[in-house]
Each structure stands twice: as C-alpha cells, then as structure tokens.
Amino acid sequence: MKLNKRAQYSVKALLDLSLQQDLGPTATKAIANRQKIPAPYLEKLLIQMRQGGLVASVRGAQGGYQLAKPPSKISLGQILEAVGETIEPDLSLPPQSKHAEDWVTFTLWHQLHQKLKESLYSISLEDLYYDARSWQASQGQETNFII
C-alpha cells in the first residue's frame, strides 16, 4: 500500500501538532513551513480533519490548530478516513465463476483487506511519533520534528 500526498501530508501535519501540543495552537503556515507542505492545501486538509474530530481550531492572533484528543487516541485509519482516503477494495460482487480458484482469490482479498483495516486502526499517532523519534536518533540526528 502506498500513501498518496493527501494521506502523507495529513499524517505529517498531525505528527507536527503532536510535538506542539504543549505549546498551544499552531498556525497552519508554521506547520506548512516545517513540513514543506503547501499552506493552502494544508489548510483544506486541516479543515477536513477538524470536521472529522481530530483537530480543533482556535481563532485569533494566537490561534491555529491543535489536536482535539491525545495522540494515543488518534489512529492512522482515522486520519485517512477524515481526509477522504479509502482502502476499500472492490469486494461488492463475488466472482461470477464456477471455478474454486476465483472464490479462493475473492476470499483471500477480503481477508487481506480486513487485516489491513485492523492494522490501520490499531496504529496510533503516538506510535508514529515515537517511530519518527527513534529513527532520527538512530541516524544520529537531533530529534527535531521535520519528517
């Protein structure tokens, strides 16, 4: 499975916010600059994630976005769902064949889809945060949060 730009940018933005959560709301432009994401595009993604209950927006001079819940309560599956990404295969119609191989293949893809979906919803933003920090440390990098 390959994540497209929308999914990658959404995950990067929420990882960035997870680092900033003790500092209050973060401006879209600040996230965009740190993560090298076009600000107008990021704003659209953040609006979708706000509507999905993952981030909260704060108005005013010190406003911006912040996580709406702890990183441990936000899953990769929820992030993808909030920005309209789908992992749904076309399993609506079983094969119109009398060959056992076609049914086995259909069942296999259905089982793989279920396992992938379970995995995406079991990986939390907190897990991704610690994975990124561990990788940076293993590379001898200062643990900044540009991913």
Coordinates of C-alpha atoms in Angstrom, one line a residue:
M1 CA 0.0 0.0 0.0
K2 CA 1.3 3.4 -0.9
L3 CA 0.0 6.6 0.7
N4 CA -0.7 9.4 -1.6
K5 CA 0.3 13.0 -1.0
R6 CA -3.0 13.8 0.8
A7 CA -2.5 11.0 3.2
Q8 CA 1.2 11.7 3.7
Y9 CA 0.6 15.4 4.3
S10 CA -2.2 14.7 6.8
V11 CA -0.1 12.3 8.8
K12 CA 2.9 14.7 8.8
A13 CA 0.7 17.6 9.9
L14 CA -0.8 15.7 12.8
L15 CA 2.7 14.4 13.8
D16 CA 3.8 18.0 13.8
L17 CA 0.9 19.0 16.0
S18 CA 1.6 16.2 18.4
L19 CA 5.0 17.7 19.1
Q20 CA 3.5 21.2 19.6
Q21 CA 0.6 20.1 21.8
D22 CA 2.1 21.7 25.0
L23 CA 2.7 25.0 23.2
G24 CA -0.9 25.7 22.4
P25 CA -2.4 26.2 18.9
T26 CA -0.1 26.2 15.9
A27 CA -0.6 28.3 12.8
T28 CA -1.1 26.5 9.5
K29 CA 1.8 28.4 8.0
A30 CA 4.1 27.3 10.7
I31 CA 3.2 23.6 10.1
A32 CA 3.5 24.1 6.3
N33 CA 6.9 25.7 6.6
R34 CA 8.3 23.0 8.9
Q35 CA 6.9 20.1 6.9
K36 CA 7.3 21.6 3.4
I37 CA 3.6 21.3 2.6
P38 CA 1.8 24.0 0.5
A39 CA -0.1 26.1 3.1
P40 CA -3.4 26.4 1.1
Y41 CA -3.5 22.6 0.6
L42 CA -2.7 22.0 4.2
E43 CA -5.5 24.3 5.3
K44 CA -8.0 22.3 3.4
L45 CA -6.7 19.1 5.0
L46 CA -6.9 20.6 8.5
I47 CA -10.5 21.7 7.9
Q48 CA -11.4 18.1 6.9
M49 CA -9.6 16.8 10.0
R50 CA -11.4 19.3 12.1
Q51 CA -14.7 18.1 10.7
G52 CA -13.5 14.6 11.5
G53 CA -12.9 15.5 15.1
L54 CA -9.1 15.0 15.0
V55 CA -8.1 18.7 15.4
A56 CA -9.6 21.8 16.9
S57 CA -9.2 25.3 15.6
V58 CA -8.7 28.4 17.7
R59 CA -9.4 31.8 16.3
G60 CA -7.4 35.0 16.9
A61 CA -3.9 36.3 16.8
Q62 CA -2.6 33.3 18.9
G63 CA -4.9 30.9 17.1
G64 CA -4.2 27.9 14.9
Y65 CA -4.8 24.2 15.2
Q66 CA -4.2 21.7 17.9
L67 CA -5.0 18.1 18.4
A68 CA -8.6 17.5 19.6
K69 CA -7.6 14.4 21.6
P70 CA -4.5 12.7 22.8
P71 CA -2.2 11.2 20.1
S72 CA -2.8 7.8 21.6
K73 CA -6.5 8.2 20.7
I74 CA -5.9 9.1 17.0
S75 CA -5.3 6.2 14.7
L76 CA -3.8 6.2 11.2
G77 CA -7.1 4.8 9.9
Q78 CA -9.0 7.8 11.4
I79 CA -6.6 10.2 9.8
L80 CA -7.0 8.6 6.4
E81 CA -10.8 8.5 6.8
A82 CA -11.0 12.1 7.8
V83 CA -9.3 13.3 4.6
G84 CA -11.4 11.0 2.4
E85 CA -8.8 8.3 1.7
T86 CA -10.2 4.9 1.4
I87 CA -8.6 1.5 1.4
E88 CA -11.8 -0.3 0.3
P89 CA -11.2 -2.8 -2.4
D90 CA -14.0 -3.7 -4.8
L91 CA -15.5 -6.6 -2.9
S92 CA -19.1 -5.7 -3.6
L93 CA -19.6 -8.5 -6.1
P94 CA -18.3 -12.0 -5.7
P95 CA -16.8 -13.6 -8.9
Q96 CA -19.4 -14.9 -11.3
S97 CA -17.4 -18.0 -11.8
K98 CA -17.9 -21.7 -11.0
H99 CA -14.1 -22.1 -10.5
A100 CA -12.9 -22.6 -7.0
E101 CA -9.8 -20.5 -7.7
D102 CA -11.9 -17.4 -8.2
W103 CA -13.7 -17.9 -4.9
V104 CA -10.4 -18.5 -3.1
T105 CA -8.9 -15.4 -4.6
F106 CA -12.0 -13.4 -3.6
T107 CA -11.9 -14.7 -0.1
L108 CA -8.2 -14.0 0.2
W109 CA -8.5 -10.4 -0.9
H110 CA -11.4 -9.9 1.6
Q111 CA -9.3 -11.3 4.4
L112 CA -6.3 -9.2 3.5
H113 CA -8.5 -6.1 3.4
Q114 CA -9.8 -6.8 6.9
K115 CA -6.3 -7.3 8.3
L116 CA -5.1 -4.1 6.7
K117 CA -8.0 -2.1 8.0
E118 CA -7.5 -3.6 11.5
S119 CA -3.8 -2.6 11.3
L120 CA -4.5 1.0 10.2
Y121 CA -6.9 1.5 13.1
S122 CA -4.5 -0.1 15.6
I123 CA -1.6 2.2 14.8
S124 CA -1.9 5.4 16.8
L125 CA -0.4 8.9 16.1
E126 CA 1.6 8.3 19.3
D127 CA 3.1 5.2 17.8
L128 CA 4.1 7.1 14.7
Y129 CA 5.6 9.9 16.8
Y130 CA 7.9 7.5 18.7
D131 CA 8.8 5.7 15.5
A132 CA 9.9 9.0 13.9
R133 CA 11.9 10.0 17.1
S134 CA 13.6 6.6 17.2
W135 CA 14.6 6.8 13.5
Q136 CA 16.0 10.3 14.0
A137 CA 18.0 9.1 17.0
S138 CA 19.3 6.0 15.1
Q139 CA 20.6 8.3 12.3
G140 CA 22.4 10.4 14.9
Q141 CA 20.2 13.3 14.1
E142 CA 19.0 15.9 16.6
T143 CA 15.4 14.9 17.3
N144 CA 13.7 17.8 15.6
F145 CA 10.4 17.1 14.1
I146 CA 10.8 17.6 10.4
I147 CA 9.8 14.4 8.8

